[in-house]
Amino acid sequence: MRVLVTGAAGFNGAAVCQRLLDAGRTVVGLDSLTPYYDVGLKRARLERLNAHEAFDFVEADVATADALGYVFEQGRVDGVVHLAAQVGVRYSLQNPGAYVSANLVGFGNVLEACRREAVGHLVFASSSSVYGGNAKLPYSVHDNVDHPISLYAATKKSNELMAHSYAHLFKLPCTGLRFFTVYGPWGRPDMAPLLFTKSIFQGQPIDVFNHGKMKRDFTYVDDIVEGVVRVLDRPPKPDASWDASRADPATSNAPYRIYNIGNSQPVELMKFIHVLEKCIGKDARLHMLPMQPGDVLETWADTSDLERDVGFKPRTPIETGLARMVEWYRAYHKL
């Protein structure tokens, strides 16, 4: 099975590539290596992947119309895992054009390429951010998500709608996965887990928004990867029981599905910080701040559909996941 993974130098993308390669798949990784965060970290992830003979890397931007042409010219692609995106809620307030280009134009190019080449299954990353103003917890894929509170969230919701249209019109099997606050080794340095880790090691204060009174469904990267790979091997089929008069947004009479991937155990931010302090062996200096635009008070994933359909539920506790992350951080930075 030859799989194309976009965003292959990213946190989730590199981890998915590694798992597919370990399983004996042939993987083509595509990434534009944007400098949104340290490109050196992205190249270090790629260096590990390049050790596999079955891995081929293409440096290209999915927002460029012909970016995917080379990949498909080299041979059939059986499945696509689309993880390339402009990420970050707060950055979307500063540079909205980057989100329109990468997340809307880029995703449109991926859909067109998959349609043109009759790809067997497109799996793409959505986000827990799509739940936006929803107050009902836990977040369920069967609830409408029509009130995004950041442009990033709006682009991810748009991706889900765009994918459904291609599934309906062209019978392209599409599965969207709503990731919940991923963390772990080789993680993104712009996200709280590694921002906090760096600051604690350096004795610098950490920014704690809403005075720490927030909860997040922190999900260990290996659990995310396990869900992605299991879903990839199960292309969706039209749901014969789907009723247009009571339209369920999680499924369709087209080959289309949406799943949450989260740990289903929201953790208060202050507890997360205390566990991280214990793993590092050093206390954090706290800089308490108010709520930021685009943030939500709590995220909590209902993963019952994922568990039912692919037999998997993320379970890694933060004590285990953070210990592994800190161990990697010490080794990578030679501390």
mmCIF file of C-alpha atoms in Angstrom:
data_model
loop_
_atom_site.group_PDB
_atom_site.id
_atom_site.type_symbol
_atom_site.label_atom_id
_atom_site.label_comp_id
_atom_site.label_asym_id
_atom_site.label_seq_id
_atom_site.Cartn_x
_atom_site.Cartn_y
_atom_site.Cartn_z
ATOM 1 C CA MET A 1 0.000 0.000 0.000
ATOM 2 C CA ARG A 2 1.479 3.358 -1.075
ATOM 3 C CA VAL A 3 0.326 6.183 1.176
ATOM 4 C CA LEU A 4 0.768 9.930 0.722
ATOM 5 C CA VAL A 5 1.101 11.865 3.980
ATOM 6 C CA THR A 6 0.953 15.650 3.679
ATOM 7 C CA GLY A 7 2.515 17.666 6.474
ATOM 8 C CA ALA A 8 5.038 14.840 6.850
ATOM 9 C CA ALA A 9 7.604 17.009 8.674
ATOM 10 C CA GLY A 10 4.996 18.142 11.202
ATOM 11 C CA PHE A 11 4.391 16.672 14.641
ATOM 12 C CA ASN A 12 1.460 14.427 13.743
ATOM 13 C CA GLY A 13 2.597 13.852 10.171
ATOM 14 C CA ALA A 14 6.042 12.530 11.081
ATOM 15 C CA ALA A 15 4.546 10.240 13.731
ATOM 16 C CA VAL A 16 2.004 8.843 11.249
ATOM 17 C CA CYS A 17 4.738 8.289 8.645
ATOM 18 C CA GLN A 18 6.860 6.429 11.197
ATOM 19 C CA ARG A 19 4.010 4.117 12.155
ATOM 20 C CA LEU A 20 3.120 3.372 8.516
ATOM 21 C CA LEU A 21 6.751 2.627 7.664
ATOM 22 C CA ASP A 22 7.081 0.348 10.684
ATOM 23 C CA ALA A 23 4.014 -1.506 9.389
ATOM 24 C CA GLY A 24 5.698 -2.109 6.019
ATOM 25 C CA ARG A 25 3.892 0.539 4.003
ATOM 26 C CA THR A 26 5.502 2.636 1.275
ATOM 27 C CA VAL A 27 5.154 6.289 2.264
ATOM 28 C CA VAL A 28 5.501 9.500 0.293
ATOM 29 C CA GLY A 29 5.830 12.476 2.604
ATOM 30 C CA LEU A 30 5.040 15.986 1.397
ATOM 31 C CA ASP A 31 5.758 19.165 3.327
ATOM 32 C CA SER A 32 6.531 22.804 2.515
ATOM 33 C CA LEU A 33 8.761 23.260 5.611
ATOM 34 C CA THR A 34 7.215 26.610 6.494
ATOM 35 C CA PRO A 35 9.030 28.576 9.236
ATOM 36 C CA TYR A 36 5.952 28.928 11.473
ATOM 37 C CA TYR A 37 8.137 27.196 14.046
ATOM 38 C CA ASP A 38 11.705 25.827 14.095
ATOM 39 C CA VAL A 39 12.464 24.273 10.691
ATOM 40 C CA GLY A 40 15.417 22.508 12.305
ATOM 41 C CA LEU A 41 12.978 20.395 14.321
ATOM 42 C CA LYS A 42 11.069 19.540 11.161
ATOM 43 C CA ARG A 43 14.287 18.478 9.411
ATOM 44 C CA ALA A 44 15.255 16.360 12.415
ATOM 45 C CA ARG A 45 11.929 14.520 12.156
ATOM 46 C CA LEU A 46 12.546 13.963 8.435
ATOM 47 C CA GLU A 47 16.050 12.667 9.116
ATOM 48 C CA ARG A 48 14.557 9.820 11.137
ATOM 49 C CA LEU A 49 12.091 9.012 8.364
ATOM 50 C CA ASN A 50 14.729 9.119 5.637
ATOM 51 C CA ALA A 51 16.449 6.174 7.309
ATOM 52 C CA HIS A 52 13.690 4.014 5.783
ATOM 53 C CA GLU A 53 14.130 2.911 2.155
ATOM 54 C CA ALA A 54 10.350 2.923 1.739
ATOM 55 C CA PHE A 55 10.126 6.658 2.477
ATOM 56 C CA ASP A 56 10.280 9.336 -0.212
ATOM 57 C CA PHE A 57 10.098 13.033 0.632
ATOM 58 C CA VAL A 58 8.784 15.807 -1.604
ATOM 59 C CA GLU A 59 9.185 19.436 -0.554
ATOM 60 C CA ALA A 60 6.118 21.222 -1.900
ATOM 61 C CA ASP A 61 3.199 23.400 -0.819
ATOM 62 C CA VAL A 62 -0.272 21.888 -1.233
ATOM 63 C CA ALA A 63 -1.616 25.392 -1.860
ATOM 64 C CA THR A 64 0.310 25.356 -5.163
ATOM 65 C CA ALA A 65 -1.864 23.821 -7.867
ATOM 66 C CA ASP A 66 0.705 21.377 -9.258
ATOM 67 C CA ALA A 67 2.297 20.399 -5.918
ATOM 68 C CA LEU A 68 0.775 16.913 -5.924
ATOM 69 C CA GLY A 69 1.434 16.187 -9.574
ATOM 70 C CA TYR A 70 4.901 14.671 -9.048
ATOM 71 C CA VAL A 71 3.648 12.289 -6.357
ATOM 72 C CA PHE A 72 0.926 10.795 -8.542
ATOM 73 C CA GLU A 73 3.176 10.651 -11.601
ATOM 74 C CA GLN A 74 5.502 8.293 -9.726
ATOM 75 C CA GLY A 75 2.824 5.669 -9.153
ATOM 76 C CA ARG A 76 -0.578 4.887 -7.762
ATOM 77 C CA VAL A 77 -1.491 6.290 -4.345
ATOM 78 C CA ASP A 78 -3.830 3.976 -2.432
ATOM 79 C CA GLY A 79 -4.553 6.322 0.456
ATOM 80 C CA VAL A 80 -3.924 9.916 1.491
ATOM 81 C CA VAL A 81 -3.499 11.171 5.051
ATOM 82 C CA HIS A 82 -3.818 14.946 4.821
ATOM 83 C CA LEU A 83 -2.229 16.630 7.833
ATOM 84 C CA ALA A 84 -0.699 19.705 6.181
ATOM 85 C CA ALA A 85 -2.266 22.877 7.556
ATOM 86 C CA GLN A 86 -1.596 26.249 9.037
ATOM 87 C CA VAL A 87 -2.147 25.540 12.706
ATOM 88 C CA GLY A 88 -2.700 27.648 15.801
ATOM 89 C CA VAL A 89 -5.754 29.500 17.069
ATOM 90 C CA ARG A 90 -4.048 32.699 18.198
ATOM 91 C CA TYR A 91 -1.886 33.053 15.082
ATOM 92 C CA SER A 92 -5.058 33.078 12.970
ATOM 93 C CA LEU A 93 -5.870 36.465 14.502
ATOM 94 C CA GLN A 94 -2.547 37.834 13.237
ATOM 95 C CA ASN A 95 -2.184 36.239 9.805
ATOM 96 C CA PRO A 96 -5.558 35.080 8.454
ATOM 97 C CA GLY A 97 -4.258 34.851 4.884
ATOM 98 C CA ALA A 98 -2.018 31.927 5.815
ATOM 99 C CA TYR A 99 -5.098 29.950 6.901
ATOM 100 C CA VAL A 100 -7.059 30.705 3.755
ATOM 101 C CA SER A 101 -4.120 29.612 1.599
ATOM 102 C CA ALA A 102 -3.033 26.445 3.419
ATOM 103 C CA ASN A 103 -6.308 25.223 4.899
ATOM 104 C CA LEU A 104 -8.808 26.147 2.184
ATOM 105 C CA VAL A 105 -6.926 26.426 -1.109
ATOM 106 C CA GLY A 106 -4.521 23.644 -0.115
ATOM 107 C CA PHE A 107 -7.301 21.308 0.940
ATOM 108 C CA GLY A 108 -9.191 22.003 -2.277
ATOM 109 C CA ASN A 109 -6.100 20.943 -4.234
ATOM 110 C CA VAL A 110 -5.842 17.728 -2.226
ATOM 111 C CA LEU A 111 -9.500 16.898 -2.853
ATOM 112 C CA GLU A 112 -9.119 17.510 -6.588
ATOM 113 C CA ALA A 113 -6.034 15.325 -6.799
ATOM 114 C CA CYS A 114 -7.770 12.515 -4.899
ATOM 115 C CA ARG A 115 -10.807 12.748 -7.184
ATOM 116 C CA ARG A 116 -8.723 12.846 -10.343
ATOM 117 C CA GLU A 117 -6.576 9.892 -9.319
ATOM 118 C CA ALA A 118 -9.434 7.839 -7.797
ATOM 119 C CA VAL A 119 -7.693 7.515 -4.426
ATOM 120 C CA GLY A 120 -9.209 4.772 -2.288
ATOM 121 C CA HIS A 121 -9.490 6.799 0.931
ATOM 122 C CA LEU A 122 -8.751 10.348 2.077
ATOM 123 C CA VAL A 123 -8.218 10.754 5.817
ATOM 124 C CA PHE A 124 -7.842 14.355 6.923
ATOM 125 C CA ALA A 125 -7.195 16.202 10.172
ATOM 126 C CA SER A 126 -9.941 18.367 11.559
ATOM 127 C CA SER A 127 -9.810 19.814 15.065
ATOM 128 C CA SER A 128 -11.641 20.006 18.369
ATOM 129 C CA SER A 129 -11.673 23.761 17.687
ATOM 130 C CA VAL A 130 -14.683 23.271 15.399
ATOM 131 C CA TYR A 131 -16.887 22.892 18.488
ATOM 132 C CA GLY A 132 -16.339 26.598 19.144
ATOM 133 C CA GLY A 133 -19.223 28.069 21.079
ATOM 134 C CA ASN A 134 -20.808 24.700 21.883
ATOM 135 C CA ALA A 135 -21.409 24.364 25.634
ATOM 136 C CA LYS A 136 -22.707 20.779 25.631
ATOM 137 C CA LEU A 137 -20.106 18.324 26.938
ATOM 138 C CA PRO A 138 -18.637 15.949 26.049
ATOM 139 C CA TYR A 139 -18.253 17.111 22.461
ATOM 140 C CA SER A 140 -20.091 14.729 20.157
ATOM 141 C CA VAL A 141 -19.670 14.329 16.403
ATOM 142 C CA HIS A 142 -23.458 14.061 16.226
ATOM 143 C CA ASP A 143 -23.889 17.686 17.334
ATOM 144 C CA ASN A 144 -23.894 20.609 14.904
ATOM 145 C CA VAL A 145 -20.774 22.787 14.953
ATOM 146 C CA ASP A 146 -21.947 26.011 13.372
ATOM 147 C CA HIS A 147 -20.407 28.564 15.742
ATOM 148 C CA PRO A 148 -16.602 28.631 15.350
ATOM 149 C CA ILE A 149 -14.872 31.282 17.453
ATOM 150 C CA SER A 150 -11.608 31.476 15.486
ATOM 151 C CA LEU A 151 -10.728 31.553 11.806
ATOM 152 C CA TYR A 152 -8.646 28.409 12.310
ATOM 153 C CA ALA A 153 -11.755 26.596 13.548
ATOM 154 C CA ALA A 154 -13.781 27.951 10.633
ATOM 155 C CA THR A 155 -11.271 26.592 8.107
ATOM 156 C CA LYS A 156 -11.376 23.156 9.727
ATOM 157 C CA LYS A 157 -15.169 23.128 9.672
ATOM 158 C CA SER A 158 -14.926 24.178 6.010
ATOM 159 C CA ASN A 159 -12.649 21.214 5.316
ATOM 160 C CA GLU A 160 -15.318 18.868 6.633
ATOM 161 C CA LEU A 161 -17.950 20.438 4.370
ATOM 162 C CA MET A 162 -15.665 20.398 1.334
ATOM 163 C CA ALA A 163 -14.831 16.732 1.901
ATOM 164 C CA HIS A 164 -18.498 15.816 2.189
ATOM 165 C CA SER A 165 -19.272 17.492 -1.128
ATOM 166 C CA TYR A 166 -16.572 15.397 -2.849
ATOM 167 C CA ALA A 167 -17.786 12.238 -1.133
ATOM 168 C CA HIS A 168 -21.313 13.001 -2.347
ATOM 169 C CA LEU A 169 -20.512 14.136 -5.886
ATOM 170 C CA PHE A 170 -17.611 11.839 -6.763
ATOM 171 C CA LYS A 171 -17.986 8.957 -4.284
ATOM 172 C CA LEU A 172 -14.554 9.755 -2.844
ATOM 173 C CA PRO A 173 -14.321 8.003 0.560
ATOM 174 C CA CYS A 174 -13.437 10.698 3.126
ATOM 175 C CA THR A 175 -12.914 10.512 6.868
ATOM 176 C CA GLY A 176 -12.315 13.566 9.042
ATOM 177 C CA LEU A 177 -10.635 13.225 12.433
ATOM 178 C CA ARG A 178 -11.083 15.904 15.079
ATOM 179 C CA PHE A 179 -7.831 15.933 17.055
ATOM 180 C CA PHE A 180 -7.886 17.026 20.711
ATOM 181 C CA THR A 181 -4.758 18.847 22.058
ATOM 182 C CA VAL A 182 -2.008 16.495 20.927
ATOM 183 C CA TYR A 183 1.252 16.351 22.901
ATOM 184 C CA GLY A 184 4.286 14.095 23.223
ATOM 185 C CA PRO A 185 7.866 13.576 21.988
ATOM 186 C CA TRP A 186 8.833 15.556 18.869
ATOM 187 C CA GLY A 187 5.886 17.864 19.569
ATOM 188 C CA ARG A 188 5.161 21.379 18.369
ATOM 189 C CA PRO A 189 7.195 23.982 20.281
ATOM 190 C CA ASP A 190 4.420 26.567 19.871
ATOM 191 C CA MET A 191 1.939 24.548 21.942
ATOM 192 C CA ALA A 192 1.543 24.793 25.712
ATOM 193 C CA PRO A 193 3.124 21.426 26.686
ATOM 194 C CA LEU A 194 6.503 22.256 25.148
ATOM 195 C CA LEU A 195 6.262 25.998 25.751
ATOM 196 C CA PHE A 196 5.790 25.218 29.439
ATOM 197 C CA THR A 197 8.572 22.625 29.406
ATOM 198 C CA LYS A 198 11.073 25.017 27.854
ATOM 199 C CA SER A 199 10.208 27.833 30.256
ATOM 200 C CA ILE A 200 10.404 25.631 33.361
ATOM 201 C CA PHE A 201 13.817 24.301 32.351
ATOM 202 C CA GLN A 202 15.039 27.852 31.706
ATOM 203 C CA GLY A 203 13.500 29.295 34.870
ATOM 204 C CA GLN A 204 11.280 31.611 32.864
ATOM 205 C CA PRO A 205 7.616 32.365 33.740
ATOM 206 C CA ILE A 206 4.885 30.537 31.847
ATOM 207 C CA ASP A 207 1.721 32.265 30.614
ATOM 208 C CA VAL A 208 -1.308 30.674 32.251
ATOM 209 C CA PHE A 209 -4.477 31.917 30.589
ATOM 210 C CA ASN A 210 -7.786 32.367 32.404
ATOM 211 C CA HIS A 211 -5.753 31.986 35.616
ATOM 212 C CA GLY A 212 -5.491 28.249 34.965
ATOM 213 C CA LYS A 213 -9.249 27.681 35.136
ATOM 214 C CA MET A 214 -9.469 25.751 31.898
ATOM 215 C CA LYS A 215 -9.606 22.072 31.039
ATOM 216 C CA ARG A 216 -8.176 20.353 27.990
ATOM 217 C CA ASP A 217 -8.555 16.829 26.668
ATOM 218 C CA PHE A 218 -4.785 16.288 26.314
ATOM 219 C CA THR A 219 -4.147 13.368 23.941
ATOM 220 C CA TYR A 220 -0.844 11.530 23.624
ATOM 221 C CA VAL A 221 0.536 11.444 20.095
ATOM 222 C CA ASP A 222 0.774 7.639 19.894
ATOM 223 C CA ASP A 223 -2.962 7.424 20.554
ATOM 224 C CA ILE A 224 -3.636 9.887 17.742
ATOM 225 C CA VAL A 225 -1.464 7.869 15.364
ATOM 226 C CA GLU A 226 -3.145 4.586 16.304
ATOM 227 C CA GLY A 227 -6.532 6.096 15.509
ATOM 228 C CA VAL A 228 -5.356 7.522 12.176
ATOM 229 C CA VAL A 229 -3.851 4.239 10.982
ATOM 230 C CA ARG A 230 -6.865 2.162 12.004
ATOM 231 C CA VAL A 231 -9.233 4.570 10.266
ATOM 232 C CA LEU A 232 -7.084 4.635 7.107
ATOM 233 C CA ASP A 233 -7.631 0.895 6.647
ATOM 234 C CA ARG A 234 -11.419 1.281 6.917
ATOM 235 C CA PRO A 235 -12.761 3.482 4.099
ATOM 236 C CA PRO A 236 -16.303 4.611 4.916
ATOM 237 C CA LYS A 237 -19.321 3.385 3.026
ATOM 238 C CA PRO A 238 -22.656 5.163 2.603
ATOM 239 C CA ASP A 239 -24.800 4.854 5.705
ATOM 240 C CA ALA A 240 -28.003 3.149 4.614
ATOM 241 C CA SER A 241 -29.787 4.329 7.751
ATOM 242 C CA TRP A 242 -28.986 8.007 7.232
ATOM 243 C CA ASP A 243 -32.168 10.091 7.307
ATOM 244 C CA ALA A 244 -32.149 13.436 5.474
ATOM 245 C CA SER A 245 -35.068 14.664 7.573
ATOM 246 C CA ARG A 246 -32.923 14.263 10.716
ATOM 247 C CA ALA A 247 -29.511 14.806 9.192
ATOM 248 C CA ASP A 248 -26.704 13.433 11.383
ATOM 249 C CA PRO A 249 -23.510 15.486 10.765
ATOM 250 C CA ALA A 250 -21.249 12.560 11.730
ATOM 251 C CA THR A 251 -22.327 10.295 8.893
ATOM 252 C CA SER A 252 -23.982 10.464 5.469
ATOM 253 C CA ASN A 253 -25.548 8.632 2.576
ATOM 254 C CA ALA A 254 -22.194 9.379 0.923
ATOM 255 C CA PRO A 255 -18.944 7.549 1.856
ATOM 256 C CA TYR A 256 -18.089 10.030 4.604
ATOM 257 C CA ARG A 257 -17.459 9.911 8.370
ATOM 258 C CA ILE A 258 -16.331 12.229 11.164
ATOM 259 C CA TYR A 259 -14.670 10.982 14.380
ATOM 260 C CA ASN A 260 -13.267 12.535 17.540
ATOM 261 C CA ILE A 261 -9.826 11.404 18.691
ATOM 262 C CA GLY A 262 -9.240 12.472 22.273
ATOM 263 C CA ASN A 263 -8.352 10.988 25.643
ATOM 264 C CA SER A 264 -11.904 11.598 26.948
ATOM 265 C CA GLN A 265 -10.457 12.720 30.298
ATOM 266 C CA PRO A 266 -10.282 16.530 30.531
ATOM 267 C CA VAL A 267 -7.433 17.740 32.736
ATOM 268 C CA GLU A 268 -7.418 21.085 34.517
ATOM 269 C CA LEU A 269 -4.551 23.241 33.310
ATOM 270 C CA MET A 270 -3.080 23.638 36.802
ATOM 271 C CA LYS A 271 -2.988 19.855 37.299
ATOM 272 C CA PHE A 272 -1.248 19.516 33.949
ATOM 273 C CA ILE A 273 1.369 22.036 35.098
ATOM 274 C CA HIS A 274 1.867 20.252 38.439
ATOM 275 C CA VAL A 275 2.446 16.892 36.695
ATOM 276 C CA LEU A 276 4.895 18.555 34.323
ATOM 277 C CA GLU A 277 6.755 20.122 37.278
ATOM 278 C CA LYS A 278 7.093 16.682 38.854
ATOM 279 C CA CYS A 279 8.437 15.157 35.606
ATOM 280 C CA ILE A 280 11.019 17.932 35.255
ATOM 281 C CA GLY A 281 11.853 18.144 38.941
ATOM 282 C CA LYS A 282 11.507 21.901 39.073
ATOM 283 C CA ASP A 283 8.717 24.345 39.982
ATOM 284 C CA ALA A 284 7.157 26.611 37.376
ATOM 285 C CA ARG A 285 6.955 30.372 37.666
ATOM 286 C CA LEU A 286 3.357 31.305 36.841
ATOM 287 C CA HIS A 287 2.267 34.414 34.949
ATOM 288 C CA MET A 288 -1.507 34.512 35.339
ATOM 289 C CA LEU A 289 -3.431 36.067 32.440
ATOM 290 C CA PRO A 290 -7.101 36.504 31.409
ATOM 291 C CA MET A 291 -8.851 34.389 28.772
ATOM 292 C CA GLN A 292 -7.565 34.891 25.241
ATOM 293 C CA PRO A 293 -9.746 35.485 22.149
ATOM 294 C CA GLY A 294 -10.513 32.220 20.380
ATOM 295 C CA ASP A 295 -10.014 30.051 23.487
ATOM 296 C CA VAL A 296 -12.676 27.844 25.072
ATOM 297 C CA LEU A 297 -13.043 26.872 28.728
ATOM 298 C CA GLU A 298 -13.050 23.108 28.265
ATOM 299 C CA THR A 299 -12.629 20.419 25.638
ATOM 300 C CA TRP A 300 -13.821 16.855 26.122
ATOM 301 C CA ALA A 301 -14.065 14.244 23.382
ATOM 302 C CA ASP A 302 -16.857 11.704 23.076
ATOM 303 C CA THR A 303 -15.000 8.918 21.221
ATOM 304 C CA SER A 304 -17.746 6.297 21.302
ATOM 305 C CA ASP A 305 -18.112 6.233 17.489
ATOM 306 C CA LEU A 306 -14.375 5.691 17.001
ATOM 307 C CA GLU A 307 -14.363 2.915 19.587
ATOM 308 C CA ARG A 308 -17.373 1.239 17.981
ATOM 309 C CA ASP A 309 -16.118 1.406 14.390
ATOM 310 C CA VAL A 310 -12.374 0.784 14.725
ATOM 311 C CA GLY A 311 -12.096 -0.823 18.153
ATOM 312 C CA PHE A 312 -9.817 1.790 19.658
ATOM 313 C CA LYS A 313 -10.021 4.352 22.452
ATOM 314 C CA PRO A 314 -7.096 6.621 23.486
ATOM 315 C CA ARG A 315 -6.060 5.832 27.062
ATOM 316 C CA THR A 316 -2.565 7.192 27.800
ATOM 317 C CA PRO A 317 -2.658 9.128 31.112
ATOM 318 C CA ILE A 318 -0.866 12.481 31.262
ATOM 319 C CA GLU A 319 1.540 11.151 33.902
ATOM 320 C CA THR A 320 2.860 8.627 31.365
ATOM 321 C CA GLY A 321 2.690 10.891 28.338
ATOM 322 C CA LEU A 322 4.381 13.875 29.983
ATOM 323 C CA ALA A 323 7.173 11.697 31.405
ATOM 324 C CA ARG A 324 7.935 10.435 27.891
ATOM 325 C CA MET A 325 7.784 13.952 26.466
ATOM 326 C CA VAL A 326 10.184 15.341 29.071
ATOM 327 C CA GLU A 327 12.558 12.408 28.550
ATOM 328 C CA TRP A 328 12.632 13.177 24.804
ATOM 329 C CA TYR A 329 13.086 16.901 25.459
ATOM 330 C CA ARG A 330 16.120 16.273 27.670
ATOM 331 C CA ALA A 331 17.695 14.016 25.036
ATOM 332 C CA TYR A 332 16.902 16.244 22.028
ATOM 333 C CA HIS A 333 18.250 19.391 23.693
ATOM 334 C CA LYS A 334 21.108 17.514 25.412
ATOM 335 C CA LEU A 335 20.117 18.719 28.879
#
